[in-house]
Amino acid sequence: MTAFRSRDWFGKTDKMGFIYRSWMKNQGFPDDMFDGRPVIGICNTWSELTPCNAHLRDIAEVVKRGVYEAGGFPVEFPVMSLGETLLKPTAMLFRNLASMDAEESIRGNPLDGVVLLTGCDKTTPSTLMGAASVDLPTIVVPGGPMLNGKFQGKDIGSGTHVWKFADDRKTGSMSDEDYILAESCMSRSAGHCMTMGTASTMACMVESLGLTLPGAAAIPAVDSRKKVLAHLSGRRIVEMVKEDLRLSKILTRPAFENAIKVNAAVGGSTNFIIHLTAIAGRIGVPLDLSDFDRLGSHIPLLLNLMPSGKFLMEDFYYAGGLPAILAELKGLLDMDAKTVTGRGHRENIARISECYNREVIAAYEQPLIPEAGIAVLKGNLCENGAVIKPSAATPSLMQHRGRAVVFENIEDYHARVDDPQLDIDETCIMVLKNVGPVGYPGMPEVGNMTLPKKLLEKGVTDMVRISDGRMSGTAYGTVVLHVSPEAAIGGVLGLVENGDWIELDVAGRRLHLDVAVTELEKRRQQWQRPQLPRTDRGYVNLYMRHVQQADKGADLDFLVGGSGSEVNRDSH
């Protein structure tokens, strides 16, 4: 039998071998678990503080069954779990910390292969970033979306309807009683957001990258077929170890290009760009912001799913799931790029790619929107780039010139947005500063600013909004995000003043601040770096000193690349 990596722990006959085996045996493992079989780490992001992942303990037990059946030795371990719904100030602040947790847990322990149990937004990219830096055989088991929300006889989508209901309550068109009732109606089963929010986007991302078994992305969390997939994934990871099918053999340039195109076709979250860029940086695949526009912006929208459409992930699964999307895009994808099965998508979906509902999944020749991928903007307001999601925007606002109404930070926004005296109308452009990676810190999902109450009451439903922050994948609107360089480090966004004129031209990929260069230089001389509270110690301080800008994936500069799996020194 081939000597696996874990033999450096359990295969030793000296004092260290005694220590490593003996203490594991206090859990009741028999001698033959240490006979040289593959040791499989089940990286679990379960937490009751991450509601989307609260069912992953059960999923882990199913994965273990598959590992045992295939002759492996499964060992479950926890890593920091990032819940988008509860964690302040933003889960994104801790994505890189969780990736470090995953990386060092994988590298420092006797593991030959890894199963990543993921769900909520940041749990997928963080664990995958960590695993990529170690580069062992790895397979992902997405936790799955919740069942469709049901409220007053209609489907409601997690996140997407939160924004709608909040606006309705603000204007008095939804009562407080109905608002509270909708909470239980929206979140009614285990699983993550059932819209094409970031969690669903990440599930589609890992499947399109080839890191899951076919069809994994859309299976509802409570569907028995989710457990079947988990069971089969446990079997498959043991085979992957024996085949030495490492992440670096799957995460190739063609795989990343496939993911970009698929993301456009499903109307995926803008957060996809930041996370995929960071993953590429860990595995050493060159990926530039311009790649997302060049490869994805002209891809048609094929999936009719909130917030870009009207259906939900449960409907997507019943209609055929991601294999049906891959089949529609087969002429644009590298269908032979290797996946965790050892084969390409072409073979993987050969018998499971039929579409069962054309209202949910459109044909390539008859798309919902001809060109719907995320657009990358450039201009003097975003020298390194900014992004916008056309499929979730208002077509009439995609080319717009408006007067800037500026909020210096999130506190300023909350204090003034509903002030009846605020000088704003529907033609203005709302600008929010200092919510980028450094400025918040952590780059929160506040870019889709709620419109002023007085405009909502007039029936205004969308305005151009610009920030250096992010927005939830469940959100919608003509929202320009990820402006780089950000305001807090001296980017031009930090120099914008009330009354300045800004031009947005999505078709021309342009975002321009109509202020003379001499005036901007004068403002720059007077600009002062914003002071942030409670950022002088610990991880937050480390993050602020080393985080890269949004166009680079907002990873920490010293984490780019990988360290591999080798550990030469023992602990005693």
XYZ file of N, CA and C in Angstrom, residues 219-442:
672
model
N -29.263 21.072 -4.416
C -30.076 20.145 -3.619
C -30.478 20.806 -2.299
N -31.769 20.909 -2.001
C -32.176 21.513 -0.727
C -31.567 20.793 0.472
N -31.294 21.554 1.510
C -30.628 21.007 2.692
C -31.392 19.849 3.310
N -32.727 19.883 3.231
C -33.533 18.859 3.904
C -33.983 17.748 2.959
N -33.534 17.775 1.735
C -33.854 16.710 0.776
C -32.960 15.509 1.072
N -33.528 14.316 1.074
C -32.732 13.118 1.382
C -31.577 12.935 0.415
N -31.707 13.493 -0.777
C -30.636 13.364 -1.758
C -29.397 14.163 -1.373
N -29.549 15.111 -0.470
C -28.371 15.802 0.069
C -27.513 14.825 0.857
N -28.164 13.953 1.637
C -27.407 12.957 2.399
C -26.789 11.907 1.484
N -27.492 11.567 0.413
C -26.899 10.635 -0.558
C -25.619 11.228 -1.130
N -25.669 12.513 -1.494
C -24.480 13.166 -2.042
C -23.350 13.198 -1.023
N -23.687 13.457 0.238
C -22.670 13.483 1.287
C -22.032 12.102 1.457
N -22.868 11.070 1.418
C -22.380 9.695 1.546
C -21.413 9.359 0.411
N -21.831 9.680 -0.807
C -20.990 9.389 -1.969
C -19.710 10.223 -1.971
N -19.789 11.426 -1.430
C -18.588 12.262 -1.336
C -17.583 11.653 -0.372
N -18.085 11.050 0.719
C -17.201 10.355 1.645
C -16.476 9.208 0.980
N -17.180 8.472 0.142
C -16.520 7.397 -0.607
C -15.477 7.959 -1.573
N -15.883 9.011 -2.284
C -15.031 9.515 -3.351
C -13.736 10.126 -2.842
N -13.753 10.782 -1.675
C -12.521 11.412 -1.199
C -11.443 10.373 -0.909
N -11.836 9.182 -0.484
C -10.851 8.122 -0.249
C -10.185 7.727 -1.566
N -10.998 7.625 -2.610
C -10.438 7.297 -3.931
C -9.536 8.416 -4.430
N -9.927 9.656 -4.176
C -9.105 10.794 -4.607
C -7.726 10.772 -3.957
N -7.679 10.388 -2.684
C -6.385 10.284 -1.997
C -5.518 9.218 -2.672
N -6.116 8.087 -2.981
C -5.358 7.018 -3.627
C -4.885 7.421 -5.026
N -5.655 8.300 -5.676
C -5.285 8.783 -7.004
C -4.382 10.016 -6.950
N -4.141 10.534 -5.744
C -3.386 11.774 -5.544
C -3.980 12.921 -6.367
N -5.311 13.017 -6.344
C -6.016 14.049 -7.094
C -6.147 15.287 -6.208
N -5.102 16.091 -6.230
C -5.012 17.273 -5.369
C -5.781 18.459 -5.953
N -5.976 19.461 -5.121
C -6.679 20.658 -5.568
C -6.005 21.318 -6.765
N -4.683 21.330 -6.766
C -3.961 22.005 -7.850
C -4.181 21.339 -9.202
N -4.630 20.088 -9.202
C -4.904 19.400 -10.459
C -6.310 19.711 -10.972
N -7.140 20.286 -10.113
C -8.512 20.635 -10.483
C -8.664 22.139 -10.664
N -8.064 22.905 -9.768
C -8.176 24.363 -9.822
C -7.170 24.932 -10.820
N -7.452 24.692 -12.075
C -6.624 25.181 -13.179
C -7.265 26.424 -13.781
N -6.549 27.076 -14.665
C -7.106 28.256 -15.325
C -8.436 27.939 -16.038
N -8.557 26.846 -16.786
C -9.848 26.541 -17.406
C -10.988 26.393 -16.397
N -10.691 25.850 -15.225
C -11.737 25.702 -14.202
C -12.229 27.070 -13.738
N -11.308 27.994 -13.538
C -11.704 29.341 -13.115
C -12.501 30.046 -14.211
N -12.122 29.853 -15.447
C -12.862 30.461 -16.548
C -14.271 29.869 -16.636
N -14.383 28.566 -16.427
C -15.710 27.940 -16.390
C -16.585 28.576 -15.317
N -16.011 28.779 -14.143
C -16.777 29.321 -13.017
C -17.266 30.734 -13.314
N -16.434 31.540 -13.949
C -16.828 32.912 -14.281
C -18.025 32.911 -15.237
N -17.985 32.052 -16.226
C -19.077 31.991 -17.203
C -20.361 31.456 -16.579
N -20.237 30.442 -15.763
C -21.417 29.884 -15.104
C -22.038 30.907 -14.155
N -21.208 31.642 -13.441
C -21.726 32.645 -12.513
C -22.583 33.673 -13.240
N -22.143 34.062 -14.423
C -22.922 35.019 -15.209
C -24.267 34.415 -15.613
N -24.255 33.164 -16.017
C -25.477 32.516 -16.505
C -26.513 32.302 -15.409
N -26.069 32.168 -14.158
C -27.020 31.959 -13.056
C -27.353 33.254 -12.318
N -26.772 34.381 -12.747
C -27.032 35.641 -12.057
C -26.431 35.674 -10.679
N -25.201 35.180 -10.569
C -24.549 35.056 -9.273
C -24.164 36.385 -8.640
N -23.862 36.320 -7.368
C -23.530 37.480 -6.547
C -22.245 38.163 -7.005
N -22.196 39.485 -6.808
C -20.959 40.230 -7.058
C -19.842 39.780 -6.117
N -20.214 39.209 -4.968
C -19.201 38.711 -4.035
C -18.378 37.581 -4.645
N -18.922 36.930 -5.640
C -18.200 35.885 -6.369
C -16.828 36.368 -6.823
N -16.751 37.607 -7.286
C -15.485 38.137 -7.812
C -14.417 38.168 -6.728
N -14.775 38.696 -5.575
C -13.799 38.815 -4.488
C -13.330 37.444 -4.013
N -14.262 36.500 -3.891
C -13.894 35.190 -3.365
C -13.117 34.359 -4.383
N -13.545 34.361 -5.638
C -12.829 33.576 -6.640
C -11.421 34.123 -6.842
N -11.275 35.439 -6.812
C -9.949 36.052 -6.952
C -9.034 35.620 -5.820
N -9.563 35.592 -4.602
C -8.753 35.185 -3.450
C -8.360 33.713 -3.541
N -9.282 32.867 -3.987
C -8.973 31.437 -4.140
C -7.891 31.244 -5.198
N -8.012 31.958 -6.309
C -6.998 31.862 -7.366
C -5.637 32.285 -6.858
N -5.612 33.317 -6.010
C -4.342 33.767 -5.440
C -3.696 32.720 -4.566
N -4.510 31.917 -3.871
C -3.958 30.875 -3.003
C -3.395 29.698 -3.811
N -4.030 29.356 -4.926
C -3.603 28.182 -5.683
C -2.597 28.552 -6.766
N -2.381 29.870 -6.963
C -1.358 30.319 -7.909
C -1.811 30.421 -9.348
N -3.108 30.634 -9.570
C -3.631 30.828 -10.929
C -3.843 32.324 -11.154
N -3.207 32.911 -12.159
C -3.389 34.348 -12.419
C -4.847 34.650 -12.773
N -5.426 35.619 -12.091
C -6.805 36.004 -12.350
C -6.919 37.496 -12.091
N -7.327 38.226 -13.117
C -7.393 39.677 -13.050
C -8.847 40.124 -13.100
N -9.119 41.302 -12.533
C -10.484 41.822 -12.537
C -11.045 41.907 -13.950
N -10.199 42.229 -14.895
C -10.656 42.332 -16.281
C -11.133 40.992 -16.833
N -10.636 39.882 -16.283
C -11.066 38.556 -16.746
C -12.566 38.348 -16.530
N -13.080 38.904 -15.438
C -14.491 38.714 -15.128
C -15.373 39.421 -16.156
N -14.932 40.596 -16.608
C -15.686 41.304 -17.632
C -15.521 40.630 -18.992
N -14.285 40.330 -19.342
C -14.002 39.755 -20.663
C -14.682 38.401 -20.841
N -14.648 37.569 -19.798
C -15.183 36.210 -19.910
C -16.659 36.101 -19.561
N -17.130 36.975 -18.664
C -18.470 36.782 -18.137
C -19.520 37.793 -18.516
N -19.128 39.018 -18.870
C -20.128 40.079 -19.014
C -21.066 39.878 -20.201
N -20.646 39.113 -21.201
C -21.482 38.917 -22.388
C -22.221 37.571 -22.375
N -22.157 36.877 -21.242
C -22.862 35.604 -21.102
C -24.344 35.887 -20.848
N -25.246 35.150 -21.469
C -26.677 35.385 -21.236
C -27.139 34.861 -19.879
N -28.153 35.495 -19.309
C -28.766 35.017 -18.079
C -29.733 33.894 -18.423
N -29.495 32.722 -17.852
C -30.321 31.553 -18.137
C -31.200 31.132 -16.970
N -30.891 31.613 -15.784
C -31.602 31.152 -14.587
C -32.540 32.236 -14.070
N -33.812 31.907 -13.990
C -34.856 32.834 -13.560
C -35.025 32.720 -12.046
N -34.109 33.312 -11.313
C -34.035 33.123 -9.858
C -33.847 34.475 -9.173
N -34.515 34.655 -8.043
C -34.332 35.889 -7.268
C -32.864 36.066 -6.874
N -32.325 37.297 -6.908
C -33.020 38.564 -7.130
C -33.113 38.995 -8.596
N -32.515 38.238 -9.522
C -32.575 38.614 -10.933
C -33.815 38.077 -11.622
N -34.564 37.206 -10.956
C -35.760 36.603 -11.538
C -36.808 36.372 -10.480
N -37.634 35.333 -10.643
C -38.753 35.157 -9.714
C -38.775 33.828 -8.972
N -37.945 32.847 -9.367
C -37.982 31.542 -8.715
C -36.896 31.432 -7.635
N -36.827 30.252 -6.993
C -35.900 30.038 -5.882
C -35.133 28.735 -6.085
N -34.152 28.484 -5.220
C -33.224 27.369 -5.427
C -33.920 26.016 -5.461
N -34.969 25.849 -4.676
C -35.723 24.594 -4.699
C -36.260 24.334 -6.107
N -36.784 25.388 -6.734
C -37.290 25.278 -8.108
C -36.156 24.974 -9.084
N -35.001 25.574 -8.843
C -33.822 25.341 -9.679
C -33.441 23.858 -9.660
N -33.464 23.275 -8.485
C -33.108 21.863 -8.373
C -34.086 20.980 -9.138
N -35.374 21.241 -8.945
C -36.384 20.431 -9.627
C -36.313 20.604 -11.149
N -35.841 21.768 -11.593
C -35.762 22.040 -13.035
C -34.546 21.402 -13.694
N -33.620 20.893 -12.890
C -32.438 20.247 -13.459
C -31.133 20.643 -12.800
N -31.150 21.731 -12.009
C -29.950 22.133 -11.291
C -28.834 22.598 -12.197
N -27.636 22.692 -11.618
C -26.513 23.237 -12.381
C -26.126 22.375 -13.584
N -26.286 21.033 -13.551
C -25.973 20.272 -14.762
C -26.737 20.757 -15.997
N -27.963 21.207 -15.814
C -28.730 21.723 -16.946
C -28.138 23.029 -17.466
N -27.627 23.857 -16.561
C -26.957 25.095 -16.975
C -25.665 24.768 -17.715
N -24.892 23.819 -17.193
C -23.645 23.424 -17.851
C -23.917 22.908 -19.262
N -25.000 22.172 -19.420
C -25.338 21.649 -20.742
C -25.662 22.773 -21.712
N -26.365 23.799 -21.243
C -26.690 24.932 -22.109
C -25.441 25.716 -22.511
N -24.443 25.729 -21.645
C -23.225 26.507 -21.889
C -22.092 25.671 -22.483
N -22.366 24.434 -22.842
C -21.289 23.512 -23.217
C -20.410 24.032 -24.344
N -20.976 24.868 -25.222
C -20.168 25.417 -26.301
C -19.206 26.492 -25.857
N -19.383 26.996 -24.624
C -18.534 28.071 -24.098
C -17.568 27.595 -23.017
N -17.800 26.408 -22.487
C -17.013 25.919 -21.358
C -15.974 24.894 -21.796
N -14.956 24.736 -20.955
C -14.030 23.617 -21.123
C -14.668 22.431 -20.406
N -15.415 21.650 -21.139
C -16.175 20.555 -20.555
C -15.302 19.369 -20.161
N -14.021 19.410 -20.525
C -13.126 18.300 -20.195
C -12.145 18.640 -19.076
N -12.268 19.858 -18.511
C -11.432 20.208 -17.362
C -11.696 19.220 -16.235
N -10.639 18.741 -15.605
C -10.766 17.672 -14.599
C -11.543 18.154 -13.381
N -12.384 17.261 -12.840
C -13.153 17.534 -11.626
C -12.821 16.477 -10.575
N -13.484 16.544 -9.433
C -13.200 15.593 -8.355
C -13.529 14.158 -8.732
N -14.321 13.967 -9.758
C -14.627 12.598 -10.200
C -13.466 11.984 -10.973
N -12.498 12.820 -11.340
C -11.409 12.366 -12.204
C -11.745 12.542 -13.670
N -12.989 12.951 -13.943
C -13.447 13.190 -15.303
C -13.863 14.661 -15.440
N -14.222 15.054 -16.649
C -14.690 16.406 -16.882
C -16.201 16.516 -16.766
N -16.699 17.739 -16.860
C -18.141 17.961 -16.798
C -18.874 17.197 -17.897
N -18.253 17.044 -19.046
C -18.922 16.379 -20.161
C -19.403 14.985 -19.762
N -18.508 14.219 -19.151
C -18.891 12.875 -18.697
C -19.779 12.938 -17.460
N -19.482 13.888 -16.579
C -20.234 13.961 -15.326
C -21.727 14.167 -15.537
N -22.086 14.995 -16.527
C -23.497 15.366 -16.680
C -24.171 14.641 -17.845
N -23.485 13.687 -18.434
C -23.995 13.040 -19.652
C -25.421 12.528 -19.496
N -25.778 12.034 -18.316
C -27.097 11.448 -18.125
C -27.975 12.230 -17.137
N -27.505 13.414 -16.729
C -28.277 14.164 -15.723
C -28.422 15.638 -16.087
N -28.402 15.955 -17.374
C -28.376 17.364 -17.757
C -29.678 17.866 -18.385
N -30.739 17.086 -18.316
C -31.991 17.503 -18.926
C -32.645 18.630 -18.125
N -33.245 19.580 -18.839
C -34.009 20.641 -18.187
C -35.472 20.236 -18.129
N -36.093 20.369 -16.972
C -37.481 19.956 -16.787
C -38.452 21.131 -16.687
N -37.923 22.356 -16.722
C -38.805 23.521 -16.617
C -38.125 24.717 -17.272
N -38.556 25.033 -18.485
C -37.937 26.130 -19.227
C -38.306 27.504 -18.676
N -39.307 27.572 -17.809
C -39.597 28.859 -17.178
C -38.532 29.189 -16.132
N -37.921 28.160 -15.570
C -36.874 28.355 -14.563
C -35.491 28.441 -15.219
N -35.188 27.520 -16.110
C -33.888 27.495 -16.801
C -34.146 27.708 -18.289
N -33.723 28.845 -18.786
C -33.950 29.182 -20.190
C -32.933 28.489 -21.083
N -33.311 28.301 -22.329
C -32.373 27.770 -23.316
C -31.379 28.854 -23.706
N -30.183 28.432 -24.087
C -29.136 29.383 -24.460
C -29.600 30.273 -25.614
N -30.360 29.720 -26.530
C -30.811 30.472 -27.694
C -31.955 31.430 -27.355
N -32.593 31.246 -26.204
C -33.697 32.110 -25.785
C -33.503 32.530 -24.327
N -32.464 33.299 -24.047
C -32.129 33.646 -22.663
C -33.096 34.669 -22.074
N -33.030 34.802 -20.768
C -33.821 35.810 -20.073
C -33.285 37.207 -20.357
N -31.960 37.329 -20.352
C -31.271 38.578 -20.701
C -30.084 38.182 -21.579
N -29.900 38.817 -22.733
C -28.824 38.401 -23.649
C -27.417 38.532 -23.063
N -27.161 39.599 -22.311
C -25.845 39.801 -21.697
C -26.062 40.246 -20.261
N -25.679 39.396 -19.315
C -26.083 39.667 -17.931
C -24.953 39.545 -16.919
N -23.767 39.173 -17.351
C -22.679 38.974 -16.394
C -22.248 40.267 -15.731
N -21.563 40.145 -14.609
C -21.086 41.306 -13.859
C -20.172 42.147 -14.735
N -20.411 43.460 -14.731
C -19.603 44.386 -15.524
C -18.558 45.049 -14.635
N -17.368 45.222 -15.177
C -16.270 45.881 -14.466
C -16.117 47.288 -15.027
N -16.189 48.266 -14.142
C -16.099 49.669 -14.534
C -14.712 50.223 -14.236
N -14.294 51.177 -15.028
C -13.055 51.908 -14.779
C -13.338 53.398 -14.945
N -12.443 54.218 -14.420
C -12.612 55.658 -14.515
C -11.855 56.348 -13.395
N -11.913 57.678 -13.370
C -11.144 58.386 -12.347
C -11.700 58.174 -10.950
N -12.941 57.679 -10.854
C -13.515 57.402 -9.535
C -13.154 56.007 -9.030
N -12.656 55.166 -9.926
C -12.288 53.797 -9.540
C -11.127 53.341 -10.422
N -9.969 53.863 -10.164
C -8.801 53.610 -11.018
C -8.487 52.122 -11.135
N -8.701 51.377 -10.064
C -8.428 49.934 -10.088
C -9.670 49.103 -10.356
N -10.804 49.773 -10.544
C -12.011 49.060 -10.907
C -13.135 49.160 -9.890
N -14.336 48.885 -10.375
C -15.546 48.749 -9.566
C -16.449 47.791 -10.329
N -17.476 47.281 -9.676
C -18.337 46.292 -10.332
C -19.805 46.668 -10.183
N -20.616 46.155 -11.114
C -22.058 46.315 -11.056
C -22.686 45.058 -11.643
N -23.850 44.692 -11.129
C -24.555 43.492 -11.576
C -25.749 43.910 -12.432
N -25.610 43.910 -13.756
C -26.681 44.394 -14.635
C -27.997 43.644 -14.483
N -27.944 42.344 -14.206
C -29.180 41.564 -14.134
C -30.060 41.967 -12.963
N -29.481 42.647 -11.971
C -30.255 43.085 -10.809
C -30.496 44.593 -10.816
N -30.085 45.275 -11.897
C -30.165 46.729 -11.973
C -31.366 47.164 -12.818
N -31.664 48.465 -12.769
C -32.720 49.065 -13.580
C -32.146 49.510 -14.914
N -32.620 48.979 -16.025
C -32.027 49.298 -17.329
C -31.920 50.796 -17.611
N -32.918 51.576 -17.209
C -32.906 53.009 -17.506
C -31.838 53.773 -16.736
N -31.281 53.156 -15.689
C -30.246 53.818 -14.891
C -28.833 53.370 -15.254
N -28.727 52.480 -16.224
C -27.413 51.943 -16.573
C -26.534 52.981 -17.273
N -27.151 54.022 -17.780
C -26.415 55.196 -18.252
C -27.069 56.393 -17.592
N -26.328 57.036 -16.698
C -26.956 58.056 -15.867
C -25.906 59.063 -15.404
N -26.321 60.323 -15.380
C -25.479 61.391 -14.832
C -26.278 62.070 -13.732
N -25.688 62.133 -12.545
C -26.436 62.675 -11.427
C -25.569 63.414 -10.434
N -26.244 64.176 -9.603
C -25.581 64.955 -8.551
C -25.327 64.065 -7.337
N -24.128 64.133 -6.809
C -23.738 63.282 -5.683
C -24.344 63.778 -4.374
N -24.922 62.829 -3.637
C -25.318 63.059 -2.246
C -24.436 62.134 -1.418
N -23.561 62.727 -0.633
C -22.455 61.992 -0.026
C -22.714 61.694 1.448
N -22.434 60.442 1.821
C -22.441 60.031 3.223
C -21.018 59.606 3.560
N -20.418 60.228 4.568
C -19.006 60.021 4.869
C -18.709 58.641 5.441
N -19.677 58.056 6.110
C -19.525 56.714 6.682
C -20.912 56.169 6.977
N -20.962 54.958 7.495
C -22.258 54.318 7.701
C -23.082 55.030 8.769
N -22.418 55.600 9.777
C -23.152 56.334 10.818
C -23.777 57.599 10.232
N -23.046 58.275 9.368
C -23.568 59.469 8.711
C -24.788 59.119 7.852
N -24.704 57.992 7.160
C -25.831 57.544 6.342
C -27.071 57.306 7.206
N -26.925 56.535 8.275
C -28.079 56.221 9.124
C -28.667 57.480 9.764
N -27.810 58.443 10.086
C -28.267 59.657 10.753
C -29.052 60.569 9.821
N -28.742 60.541 8.516
C -29.313 61.561 7.633
C -30.220 61.053 6.516
N -30.204 59.747 6.238
C -30.887 59.286 5.035
C -32.387 59.584 5.049
N -33.010 59.570 6.211
C -34.453 59.813 6.284
C -34.802 61.218 6.772
N -33.794 62.075 6.819
C -34.047 63.471 7.191
C -34.870 64.135 6.091
N -36.058 64.663 6.417
C -36.892 65.308 5.388
C -36.179 66.462 4.694
N -35.171 67.031 5.355
C -34.455 68.170 4.779
C -33.288 67.749 3.889
N -33.036 66.445 3.771
C -31.934 65.990 2.923
C -32.175 66.434 1.483
N -31.183 67.082 0.907
C -31.294 67.617 -0.458
C -31.038 66.495 -1.460
N -32.087 65.774 -1.805
C -31.937 64.621 -2.685
C -33.224 64.393 -3.463
N -33.074 63.964 -4.710
C -34.223 63.511 -5.485
C -33.797 62.265 -6.247
N -34.736 61.690 -7.007
C -34.475 60.401 -7.643
C -33.412 60.451 -8.726
N -33.035 61.650 -9.174
C -31.985 61.756 -10.194
C -30.589 61.789 -9.583
N -30.515 61.941 -8.272
C -29.212 62.031 -7.602
C -28.524 60.669 -7.547
N -27.251 60.694 -7.202
C -26.467 59.472 -6.992
C -26.017 59.442 -5.538
N -26.411 58.387 -4.837
C -26.017 58.245 -3.435
C -24.605 57.672 -3.353
N -23.743 58.307 -2.576
C -22.340 57.899 -2.444
C -22.053 57.606 -0.973
N -21.585 56.413 -0.705
C -21.236 56.012 0.661
C -19.748 55.718 0.726
N -19.033 56.446 1.572
C -17.580 56.298 1.712
C -17.229 55.426 2.920
N -15.979 54.994 2.932
C -15.357 54.385 4.110
C -16.067 53.125 4.595
N -16.492 52.294 3.639
C -17.035 50.980 3.984
C -16.283 49.891 3.210
N -15.027 50.168 2.867
C -14.195 49.207 2.165
C -13.465 48.292 3.127
N -12.484 47.523 2.622
C -11.751 46.582 3.477
C -11.112 47.252 4.691
N -10.466 48.390 4.493
C -9.826 49.101 5.599
C -10.804 50.035 6.296
N -11.646 50.682 5.546
C -12.463 51.762 6.083
C -13.538 51.381 7.062
N -14.009 50.126 7.018
C -15.107 49.776 7.933
C -14.625 49.311 9.299
N -13.693 48.376 9.496
C -13.014 47.572 8.481
C -13.810 46.300 8.164
N -13.465 45.687 7.018
C -14.043 44.401 6.671
C -14.954 44.399 5.462
